[in-house]
Structures are given as structure tokens and as C-alpha cells.
């Protein structure tokens, strides 16, 4: 049987449609959800991400406050801006686009954001809440993946879930969410021995590595669910995931495409978190 293609583009469009209605209701009550987007430096991928996020907000009726700072911005200047945004009642959510340029330490900058405005879900307070099973804001990519899995009705309780990658933005919160959903979770990284054998035991694989097609199709257990977070651009411009798609799709029960799988859900969940922040304020 061919694998079910988990269509993140379609689900994200639906979520964004629902959010647009919700924003309309909030606005009718005089509550205007607002997201501050802070981009430091000239990173070209970051500029595209910020543009897409801002456009998605505008479409849903969420107001954005754009803050573009030069790469030479000092930590003190960035912290001063964050303090202003924390205190601004028109700002419900604050997004600091990563990576920060060299010279700015995300470990000192991100905790300065008010955790109640941390719609990216990466403030230590929100990460701690997630680990304790009491999430407030959850990092947008793993949050979107959980929604895709739930939408497809894929069972997680007792499943062997393997997360490849342990970043703070994706791998670690993903593992925490899967654990919270009663999966038996294994986290792999660059020092993992015999990755192929670990992946081959998985009922669910989440690949978040950033290396084109490194998860080979032949590793996938027949009937497994495969979630591909990777976005890797080939020299000819084509986007490739971290999973070798065609052979993996022959074995998997369900799989996300790249593009059109996880990526659109990440943006949708950023909007969802911003609307939640606005509702809490209201
Ligand atoms: P990071 O670079 O922060 O983390 C990559 C992880 O992969 C690390 O934990 C690293 O291990 C691990 N890794 C590297 N090489 C291997 C290997 N050979 N075997 C096993 N594990 C390995 O990346 P991110 O988590 O930020 O992103 C991962 C990918 O997802 C990227 O392609 C990124 O573009 C994409 N992405 C997509 C999003 C979307 O919306 N679709 C959102 C965010 C990211 P170690 O810790 O040991 O170094």
C-alpha cells in the first residue's frame, strides 16, 4: 500500500483559516494580536523566513512590528530592544530570528524575552514547563509535527519513537512532546552508534539533522511513520529533506514531503502561539 502523504500545506492552510476567524473575533472585542519580529544581521535564509512569517501574520490579521538591526548590534542594544518589547502592551509575541550573528550569544539573549511573550517556545521557563508536562508555549516545529500526527490519527502510546537530532529548537522539544504522548523515545545525534539499526526499530522516525537524505529509505521499518524536518537546498535549487523520500515512502505507512510537510506547519503554529498569547492578555 502506498504511504499516506502527510500534507502539511493543506493542514497549515486550514489552521491558518481557523486562526483568521479567531483573530477577527478578538479584534471585534478590541484585542489586536501583535507579533514583534526581530532580525539581526543580513542572513539571507533568515530574511526569507522572516518575510514568510510576516506575510502569514498579515494574512491572518495579526499585526507585526518589524525590527531589523545591523549585524554589528551590541548585546546591550538588543537587550534594550527586548526590554521595550516586553513592556509594550501592543506586543503579544516576540520572535528573535535565529541564528544571531557572531558576537551575540543566544543563551543570554533568549532568556531576556518575557516567557509570556515567548511564542517560539524556547525560553528556559517554557522549556522547563514542557519537560514537566505542563506546556505553555511549545516550539513551533515540534508543535506542528504533533498536530500533523494527531490529524492523521496516528497512535503514539507505546510506540518506539526515534528522534534524530537534539537541537533546542527541534530535537529536544520533539522528544519531550512524544514522551508526553506516551511514546518510548530514543534521541539520536552525531555520536550515536549504528544509527541505521536504531532507526530500523522505530515505529515513528523524526529526522531533524540538516543533511540531505542521510536517513536511507532501506532503514525504515515497514509500516513506520516518517517525519522529515530537514530543509536542504541542492546546488540546482531543489529542496531535499533529511530522508531519502522515494524508497522511504515505499516502506512507510505515512510520510511528510519536503517541501509541503513540516515547514508550513511551523509557521501556522507561530501564528497559533501568538493568538494564544493575545487571548491570555485579553
Ligand atoms: P541543528 O544543526 O541545530 O541540529 C542538528 C542535529 O543533528 C544535532 O543534534 C546533531 O548532533 C545531529 N546530527 C548531525 N549529524 C548527524 C549524524 N551524522 N547522525 C546523527 N545525528 C546527526 O539543526 P536544527 O535542529 O535546527 O535543524 C535540523 C534541520 O531541520 C535543518 O535542515 C533545518 O533547516 C531544518 N529545520 C526545518 C524547520 C521546518 O520548519 N521545517 C524548522 C527548523 C529546522 P550533535 O548534537 O551531536 O551535533
mmCIF file of C-alpha atoms and ligand atoms in Angstrom:
data_model
loop_
_atom_site.group_PDB
_atom_site.id
_atom_site.type_symbol
_atom_site.label_atom_id
_atom_site.label_comp_id
_atom_site.label_asym_id
_atom_site.label_seq_id
_atom_site.Cartn_x
_atom_site.Cartn_y
_atom_site.Cartn_z
ATOM 1 C CA UNK A 1 0.000 0.000 0.000
ATOM 2 C CA UNK A 2 1.454 3.440 -0.840
ATOM 3 C CA UNK A 3 2.339 5.611 2.119
ATOM 4 C CA UNK A 4 -0.116 8.230 3.305
ATOM 5 C CA UNK A 5 1.404 11.604 2.450
ATOM 6 C CA UNK A 6 1.038 13.878 5.459
ATOM 7 C CA UNK A 7 0.060 17.108 3.741
ATOM 8 C CA UNK A 8 1.343 19.893 5.982
ATOM 9 C CA UNK A 9 0.499 22.528 3.428
ATOM 10 C CA UNK A 10 -3.201 21.660 3.472
ATOM 11 C CA UNK A 11 -3.389 21.290 7.253
ATOM 12 C CA UNK A 12 -1.482 24.549 7.781
ATOM 13 C CA UNK A 13 -3.908 26.343 5.437
ATOM 14 C CA UNK A 14 -6.819 25.028 7.491
ATOM 15 C CA UNK A 15 -5.228 26.006 10.810
ATOM 16 C CA UNK A 16 -4.464 29.474 9.445
ATOM 17 C CA UNK A 17 -8.045 29.827 8.228
ATOM 18 C CA UNK A 18 -9.350 28.964 11.705
ATOM 19 C CA UNK A 19 -6.914 31.412 13.275
ATOM 20 C CA UNK A 20 -8.051 34.179 10.911
ATOM 21 C CA UNK A 21 -11.613 33.710 12.164
ATOM 22 C CA UNK A 22 -10.392 33.744 15.769
ATOM 23 C CA UNK A 23 -8.357 36.913 15.197
ATOM 24 C CA UNK A 24 -11.468 38.521 13.694
ATOM 25 C CA UNK A 25 -13.395 37.710 16.874
ATOM 26 C CA UNK A 26 -10.622 39.116 19.060
ATOM 27 C CA UNK A 27 -10.443 42.304 17.009
ATOM 28 C CA UNK A 28 -14.209 42.720 17.334
ATOM 29 C CA UNK A 29 -13.617 42.764 21.116
ATOM 30 C CA UNK A 30 -10.890 45.377 20.711
ATOM 31 C CA UNK A 31 -7.980 42.919 21.084
ATOM 32 C CA UNK A 32 -5.463 43.182 18.263
ATOM 33 C CA UNK A 33 -2.900 40.331 18.345
ATOM 34 C CA UNK A 34 0.603 41.637 17.676
ATOM 35 C CA UNK A 35 3.918 39.918 16.947
ATOM 36 C CA UNK A 36 7.301 41.675 17.126
ATOM 37 C CA UNK A 37 9.826 40.160 14.742
ATOM 38 C CA UNK A 38 13.481 40.911 15.442
ATOM 39 C CA UNK A 39 16.054 40.157 12.766
ATOM 40 C CA UNK A 40 19.686 40.959 13.481
ATOM 41 C CA UNK A 41 22.111 40.894 10.551
ATOM 42 C CA UNK A 42 21.805 40.008 6.893
ATOM 43 C CA UNK A 43 21.486 36.198 6.841
ATOM 44 C CA UNK A 44 19.641 35.523 3.580
ATOM 45 C CA UNK A 45 17.747 32.407 4.741
ATOM 46 C CA UNK A 46 16.619 34.293 7.860
ATOM 47 C CA UNK A 47 15.371 37.161 5.705
ATOM 48 C CA UNK A 48 13.189 34.727 3.722
ATOM 49 C CA UNK A 49 11.853 33.083 6.906
ATOM 50 C CA UNK A 50 11.020 36.475 8.416
ATOM 51 C CA UNK A 51 9.309 37.617 5.238
ATOM 52 C CA UNK A 52 7.169 34.453 5.136
ATOM 53 C CA UNK A 53 6.238 34.729 8.806
ATOM 54 C CA UNK A 54 5.324 38.410 8.473
ATOM 55 C CA UNK A 55 3.186 37.740 5.383
ATOM 56 C CA UNK A 56 1.387 34.878 7.165
ATOM 57 C CA UNK A 57 0.634 37.162 10.113
ATOM 58 C CA UNK A 58 -0.749 39.868 7.839
ATOM 59 C CA UNK A 59 -2.983 37.334 6.116
ATOM 60 C CA UNK A 60 -4.424 36.203 9.456
ATOM 61 C CA UNK A 61 -4.969 39.778 10.665
ATOM 62 C CA UNK A 62 -2.089 39.674 13.164
ATOM 63 C CA UNK A 63 -0.214 42.950 13.404
ATOM 64 C CA UNK A 64 3.580 42.726 13.101
ATOM 65 C CA UNK A 65 6.276 45.044 14.401
ATOM 66 C CA UNK A 66 9.380 44.678 12.279
ATOM 67 C CA UNK A 67 12.752 45.330 13.903
ATOM 68 C CA UNK A 68 15.759 44.992 11.590
ATOM 69 C CA UNK A 69 19.069 45.567 13.305
ATOM 70 C CA UNK A 70 22.567 45.654 11.812
ATOM 71 C CA UNK A 71 24.901 42.699 12.370
ATOM 72 C CA UNK A 72 27.100 44.958 14.486
ATOM 73 C CA UNK A 73 24.326 45.456 17.093
ATOM 74 C CA UNK A 74 25.687 45.067 20.618
ATOM 75 C CA UNK A 75 24.187 42.717 23.163
ATOM 76 C CA UNK A 76 23.207 45.733 25.292
ATOM 77 C CA UNK A 77 21.311 47.295 22.377
ATOM 78 C CA UNK A 78 19.464 44.067 21.622
ATOM 79 C CA UNK A 79 18.605 43.560 25.294
ATOM 80 C CA UNK A 80 17.295 47.139 25.459
ATOM 81 C CA UNK A 81 15.005 46.489 22.482
ATOM 82 C CA UNK A 82 13.753 43.264 24.078
ATOM 83 C CA UNK A 83 13.004 45.154 27.318
ATOM 84 C CA UNK A 84 10.967 47.704 25.345
ATOM 85 C CA UNK A 85 9.013 44.949 23.576
ATOM 86 C CA UNK A 86 8.435 43.102 26.870
ATOM 87 C CA UNK A 87 6.844 46.266 28.276
ATOM 88 C CA UNK A 88 4.799 47.138 25.157
ATOM 89 C CA UNK A 89 1.145 46.139 25.644
ATOM 90 C CA UNK A 90 0.588 46.034 21.857
ATOM 91 C CA UNK A 91 3.147 43.220 21.561
ATOM 92 C CA UNK A 92 1.762 39.775 22.417
ATOM 93 C CA UNK A 93 4.605 37.724 20.975
ATOM 94 C CA UNK A 94 8.316 38.301 20.415
ATOM 95 C CA UNK A 95 10.249 36.360 17.814
ATOM 96 C CA UNK A 96 14.037 36.659 17.762
ATOM 97 C CA UNK A 97 15.049 35.124 14.434
ATOM 98 C CA UNK A 98 17.955 32.694 14.811
ATOM 99 C CA UNK A 99 20.815 32.334 14.199
ATOM 100 C CA UNK A 100 22.138 35.525 15.761
ATOM 101 C CA UNK A 101 25.295 36.942 14.190
ATOM 102 C CA UNK A 102 28.647 36.124 15.789
ATOM 103 C CA UNK A 103 29.176 38.250 18.872
ATOM 104 C CA UNK A 104 25.614 37.839 20.139
ATOM 105 C CA UNK A 105 25.020 34.885 22.441
ATOM 106 C CA UNK A 106 21.537 33.378 22.096
ATOM 107 C CA UNK A 107 21.944 31.817 25.548
ATOM 108 C CA UNK A 108 21.993 35.302 27.077
ATOM 109 C CA UNK A 109 19.564 36.977 24.657
ATOM 110 C CA UNK A 110 16.664 34.495 24.526
ATOM 111 C CA UNK A 111 16.077 34.295 28.306
ATOM 112 C CA UNK A 112 15.579 38.098 28.285
ATOM 113 C CA UNK A 113 12.270 37.690 26.427
ATOM 114 C CA UNK A 114 9.245 37.696 28.739
ATOM 115 C CA UNK A 115 8.257 33.974 28.821
ATOM 116 C CA UNK A 116 4.599 35.025 28.410
ATOM 117 C CA UNK A 117 5.575 36.550 25.047
ATOM 118 C CA UNK A 118 7.910 33.707 24.019
ATOM 119 C CA UNK A 119 5.804 32.441 21.106
ATOM 120 C CA UNK A 120 8.813 30.488 19.801
ATOM 121 C CA UNK A 121 8.720 28.351 22.944
ATOM 122 C CA UNK A 122 12.459 28.493 23.587
ATOM 123 C CA UNK A 123 12.662 30.451 26.830
ATOM 124 C CA UNK A 124 14.117 28.216 29.592
ATOM 125 C CA UNK A 125 10.912 28.708 31.576
ATOM 126 C CA UNK A 126 8.780 27.359 28.725
ATOM 127 C CA UNK A 127 11.202 24.515 28.008
ATOM 128 C CA UNK A 128 11.071 23.550 31.684
ATOM 129 C CA UNK A 129 7.266 23.604 31.673
ATOM 130 C CA UNK A 130 7.250 21.357 28.615
ATOM 131 C CA UNK A 131 9.546 18.863 30.342
ATOM 132 C CA UNK A 132 7.290 18.896 33.405
ATOM 133 C CA UNK A 133 4.295 18.074 31.208
ATOM 134 C CA UNK A 134 2.724 21.498 31.731
ATOM 135 C CA UNK A 135 3.465 23.240 28.433
ATOM 136 C CA UNK A 136 2.717 26.930 27.885
ATOM 137 C CA UNK A 137 4.357 27.846 24.583
ATOM 138 C CA UNK A 138 5.836 24.919 22.655
ATOM 139 C CA UNK A 139 8.498 25.351 19.956
ATOM 140 C CA UNK A 140 6.652 25.777 16.668
ATOM 141 C CA UNK A 141 8.218 22.971 14.596
ATOM 142 C CA UNK A 142 7.639 20.092 17.045
ATOM 143 C CA UNK A 143 4.247 21.586 17.981
ATOM 144 C CA UNK A 144 3.262 21.498 14.292
ATOM 145 C CA UNK A 145 4.520 17.931 13.930
ATOM 146 C CA UNK A 146 2.341 16.804 16.846
ATOM 147 C CA UNK A 147 -0.634 18.405 15.135
ATOM 148 C CA UNK A 148 0.133 16.611 11.863
ATOM 149 C CA UNK A 149 0.413 13.286 13.691
ATOM 150 C CA UNK A 150 -2.817 13.888 15.619
ATOM 151 C CA UNK A 151 -4.668 14.959 12.480
ATOM 152 C CA UNK A 152 -3.701 11.689 10.765
ATOM 153 C CA UNK A 153 -4.865 9.754 13.842
ATOM 154 C CA UNK A 154 -1.502 8.001 14.191
ATOM 155 C CA UNK A 155 -1.161 6.243 17.547
ATOM 156 C CA UNK A 156 1.776 7.248 19.763
ATOM 157 C CA UNK A 157 1.131 5.492 23.078
ATOM 158 C CA UNK A 158 3.690 2.710 23.446
ATOM 159 C CA UNK A 159 5.218 3.392 20.012
ATOM 160 C CA UNK A 160 9.003 3.319 19.575
ATOM 161 C CA UNK A 161 9.790 6.883 18.501
ATOM 162 C CA UNK A 162 13.266 7.798 17.278
ATOM 163 C CA UNK A 163 14.196 11.483 17.037
ATOM 164 C CA UNK A 164 17.379 12.090 15.038
ATOM 165 C CA UNK A 165 18.834 15.450 16.131
ATOM 166 C CA UNK A 166 18.964 17.065 19.575
ATOM 167 C CA UNK A 167 18.759 20.800 18.926
ATOM 168 C CA UNK A 168 16.973 23.021 21.431
ATOM 169 C CA UNK A 169 14.573 24.228 18.711
ATOM 170 C CA UNK A 170 13.565 20.859 17.281
ATOM 171 C CA UNK A 171 15.027 17.578 18.563
ATOM 172 C CA UNK A 172 14.779 18.085 22.322
ATOM 173 C CA UNK A 173 11.248 19.590 22.455
ATOM 174 C CA UNK A 174 10.109 16.947 19.938
ATOM 175 C CA UNK A 175 11.353 14.195 22.232
ATOM 176 C CA UNK A 176 9.609 15.815 25.224
ATOM 177 C CA UNK A 177 6.287 16.026 23.365
ATOM 178 C CA UNK A 178 6.488 12.409 22.194
ATOM 179 C CA UNK A 179 7.306 11.287 25.730
ATOM 180 C CA UNK A 180 4.313 13.296 26.929
ATOM 181 C CA UNK A 181 2.210 11.378 24.410
ATOM 182 C CA UNK A 182 3.416 8.078 25.963
ATOM 183 C CA UNK A 183 5.826 7.050 23.198
ATOM 184 C CA UNK A 184 9.059 5.264 24.110
ATOM 185 C CA UNK A 185 11.572 7.813 22.914
ATOM 186 C CA UNK A 186 15.152 7.463 21.693
ATOM 187 C CA UNK A 187 17.152 10.594 20.818
ATOM 188 C CA UNK A 188 19.995 10.190 18.310
ATOM 189 C CA UNK A 189 22.805 12.618 17.453
ATOM 190 C CA UNK A 190 26.173 12.766 15.782
ATOM 191 C CA UNK A 191 27.761 10.378 18.300
ATOM 192 C CA UNK A 192 25.033 7.720 18.066
ATOM 193 C CA UNK A 193 26.409 4.299 17.154
ATOM 194 C CA UNK A 194 24.780 2.388 14.309
ATOM 195 C CA UNK A 195 22.048 4.916 13.509
ATOM 196 C CA UNK A 196 20.665 2.581 10.821
ATOM 197 C CA UNK A 197 19.905 -0.113 13.399
ATOM 198 C CA UNK A 198 18.249 2.361 15.790
ATOM 199 C CA UNK A 199 16.072 3.836 13.022
ATOM 200 C CA UNK A 200 15.142 0.340 11.816
ATOM 201 C CA UNK A 201 13.423 -0.355 15.162
ATOM 202 C CA UNK A 202 11.330 2.814 15.033
ATOM 203 C CA UNK A 203 7.560 2.938 14.618
ATOM 204 C CA UNK A 204 7.996 6.712 14.234
ATOM 205 C CA UNK A 205 11.088 8.492 12.930
ATOM 206 C CA UNK A 206 11.562 12.254 13.192
ATOM 207 C CA UNK A 207 14.589 13.381 11.174
ATOM 208 C CA UNK A 208 15.960 16.801 12.178
ATOM 209 C CA UNK A 209 19.612 16.716 11.183
ATOM 210 C CA UNK A 210 20.160 19.094 8.274
ATOM 211 C CA UNK A 211 21.884 16.605 5.943
ATOM 212 C CA UNK A 212 20.293 15.747 2.608
ATOM 213 C CA UNK A 213 18.763 12.265 2.525
ATOM 214 C CA UNK A 214 21.042 10.877 5.232
ATOM 215 C CA UNK A 215 18.223 8.671 6.581
ATOM 216 C CA UNK A 216 18.170 5.977 3.941
ATOM 217 C CA UNK A 217 14.888 4.520 2.720
ATOM 218 C CA UNK A 218 16.095 0.985 3.398
ATOM 219 C CA UNK A 219 16.457 1.789 7.138
ATOM 220 C CA UNK A 220 12.730 2.461 7.543
ATOM 221 C CA UNK A 221 10.738 -0.296 9.237
ATOM 222 C CA UNK A 222 7.790 -1.324 7.041
ATOM 223 C CA UNK A 223 4.679 0.469 8.315
ATOM 224 C CA UNK A 224 6.587 3.190 10.185
ATOM 225 C CA UNK A 225 5.620 6.867 10.254
ATOM 226 C CA UNK A 226 8.332 9.174 8.901
ATOM 227 C CA UNK A 227 8.508 12.892 9.707
ATOM 228 C CA UNK A 228 11.144 14.826 7.783
ATOM 229 C CA UNK A 229 12.101 18.187 9.283
ATOM 230 C CA UNK A 230 15.181 18.779 7.133
ATOM 231 C CA UNK A 231 15.345 21.604 4.621
ATOM 232 C CA UNK A 232 18.458 21.223 2.487
ATOM 233 C CA UNK A 233 18.944 23.152 -0.731
ATOM 234 C CA UNK A 234 20.752 21.330 -3.524
ATOM 235 C CA UNK A 235 23.039 23.255 -5.910
ATOM 236 C CA UNK A 236 20.251 23.355 -8.543
ATOM 237 C CA UNK A 237 17.884 24.937 -6.022
ATOM 238 C CA UNK A 238 15.771 21.830 -5.331
ATOM 239 C CA UNK A 239 14.819 21.299 -1.681
ATOM 240 C CA UNK A 240 15.679 17.946 -0.149
ATOM 241 C CA UNK A 241 14.735 16.545 3.224
ATOM 242 C CA UNK A 242 16.875 14.552 5.642
ATOM 243 C CA UNK A 243 15.123 11.361 4.494
ATOM 244 C CA UNK A 244 15.603 9.585 1.168
ATOM 245 C CA UNK A 245 11.972 10.159 0.224
ATOM 246 C CA UNK A 246 11.003 7.735 -2.578
ATOM 247 C CA UNK A 247 12.386 4.484 -1.066
ATOM 248 C CA UNK A 248 11.240 5.539 2.413
ATOM 249 C CA UNK A 249 7.719 6.183 1.085
ATOM 250 C CA UNK A 250 7.661 2.647 -0.343
ATOM 251 C CA UNK A 251 8.099 1.202 3.160
ATOM 252 C CA UNK A 252 6.412 3.770 5.407
ATOM 253 C CA UNK A 253 2.744 3.868 6.382
ATOM 254 C CA UNK A 254 2.853 7.679 6.367
ATOM 255 C CA UNK A 255 5.479 10.251 5.477
ATOM 256 C CA UNK A 256 5.844 14.039 5.212
ATOM 257 C CA UNK A 257 7.062 15.507 1.905
ATOM 258 C CA UNK A 258 9.740 18.204 1.609
ATOM 259 C CA UNK A 259 8.614 20.833 0.845
ATOM 260 C CA UNK A 260 4.972 20.869 1.939
ATOM 261 C CA UNK A 261 5.182 18.812 5.120
ATOM 262 C CA UNK A 262 6.641 20.170 8.343
ATOM 263 C CA UNK A 263 7.645 23.644 7.080
ATOM 264 C CA UNK A 264 4.160 25.121 6.593
ATOM 265 C CA UNK A 265 3.091 23.772 9.996
ATOM 266 C CA UNK A 266 5.929 25.640 11.714
ATOM 267 C CA UNK A 267 4.564 28.981 10.514
ATOM 268 C CA UNK A 268 0.972 28.039 11.344
ATOM 269 C CA UNK A 269 1.961 27.215 14.920
ATOM 270 C CA UNK A 270 3.807 30.515 15.313
ATOM 271 C CA UNK A 271 0.514 32.233 14.489
ATOM 272 C CA UNK A 272 -1.345 29.888 16.845
ATOM 273 C CA UNK A 273 1.034 30.705 19.710
ATOM 274 C CA UNK A 274 0.674 34.442 19.025
ATOM 275 C CA UNK A 275 -3.123 34.202 19.092
ATOM 276 C CA UNK A 276 -2.919 32.223 22.340
ATOM 277 C CA UNK A 277 -0.719 34.949 23.852
ATOM 278 C CA UNK A 278 -3.222 37.602 22.782
ATOM 279 C CA UNK A 279 -6.117 35.614 24.278
ATOM 280 C CA UNK A 280 -4.282 35.251 27.579
ATOM 281 C CA UNK A 281 -3.648 39.015 27.623
ATOM 282 C CA UNK A 282 -7.295 39.698 26.823
HETATM 283 P P1 LIG B 1 20.979 21.654 14.278
HETATM 284 O O1 LIG B 1 22.128 21.796 13.350
HETATM 285 O O2 LIG B 1 20.837 22.573 15.437
HETATM 286 O O3 LIG B 1 20.993 20.168 14.863
HETATM 287 C C1 LIG B 1 21.286 19.070 14.059
HETATM 288 C C2 LIG B 1 21.323 17.832 14.897
HETATM 289 O O4 LIG B 1 21.646 16.733 14.031
HETATM 290 C C3 LIG B 1 22.362 17.849 16.009
HETATM 291 O O5 LIG B 1 21.796 17.394 17.208
HETATM 292 C C4 LIG B 1 23.436 16.894 15.508
HETATM 293 O O6 LIG B 1 24.072 16.134 16.524
HETATM 294 C C5 LIG B 1 22.630 15.940 14.655
HETATM 295 N N1 LIG B 1 23.472 15.283 13.667
HETATM 296 C C6 LIG B 1 24.391 15.833 12.847
HETATM 297 N N2 LIG B 1 24.990 14.891 12.109
HETATM 298 C C7 LIG B 1 24.455 13.714 12.472
HETATM 299 C C8 LIG B 1 24.673 12.377 12.088
HETATM 300 N N3 LIG B 1 25.574 12.055 11.163
HETATM 301 N N4 LIG B 1 23.937 11.415 12.668
HETATM 302 C C9 LIG B 1 23.009 11.712 13.609
HETATM 303 N N5 LIG B 1 22.761 12.966 14.023
HETATM 304 C C10 LIG B 1 23.481 13.958 13.461
HETATM 305 O O7 LIG B 1 19.699 21.669 13.356
HETATM 306 P P2 LIG B 1 18.146 22.013 13.662
HETATM 307 O O8 LIG B 1 17.576 21.069 14.638
HETATM 308 O O9 LIG B 1 17.985 23.460 13.887
HETATM 309 O O10 LIG B 1 17.546 21.716 12.217
HETATM 310 C C11 LIG B 1 17.644 20.450 11.613
HETATM 311 C C12 LIG B 1 17.132 20.537 10.188
HETATM 312 O O11 LIG B 1 15.770 20.920 10.217
HETATM 313 C C13 LIG B 1 17.814 21.572 9.307
HETATM 314 O O12 LIG B 1 17.819 21.064 7.974
HETATM 315 C C14 LIG B 1 16.903 22.767 9.363
HETATM 316 O O13 LIG B 1 16.982 23.567 8.201
HETATM 317 C C15 LIG B 1 15.580 22.091 9.437
HETATM 318 N N6 LIG B 1 14.531 22.872 10.100
HETATM 319 C C16 LIG B 1 13.318 22.890 9.497
HETATM 320 C C17 LIG B 1 12.276 23.547 10.074
HETATM 321 C C18 LIG B 1 10.957 23.480 9.412
HETATM 322 O O14 LIG B 1 10.088 24.261 9.729
HETATM 323 N N7 LIG B 1 10.745 22.543 8.508
HETATM 324 C C19 LIG B 1 12.421 24.317 11.316
HETATM 325 C C20 LIG B 1 13.729 24.174 11.930
HETATM 326 C C21 LIG B 1 14.738 23.484 11.306
HETATM 327 P P3 LIG B 1 25.048 16.818 17.643
HETATM 328 O O15 LIG B 1 24.105 17.453 18.627
HETATM 329 O O16 LIG B 1 25.778 15.661 18.197
HETATM 330 O O17 LIG B 1 25.901 17.800 16.906
#
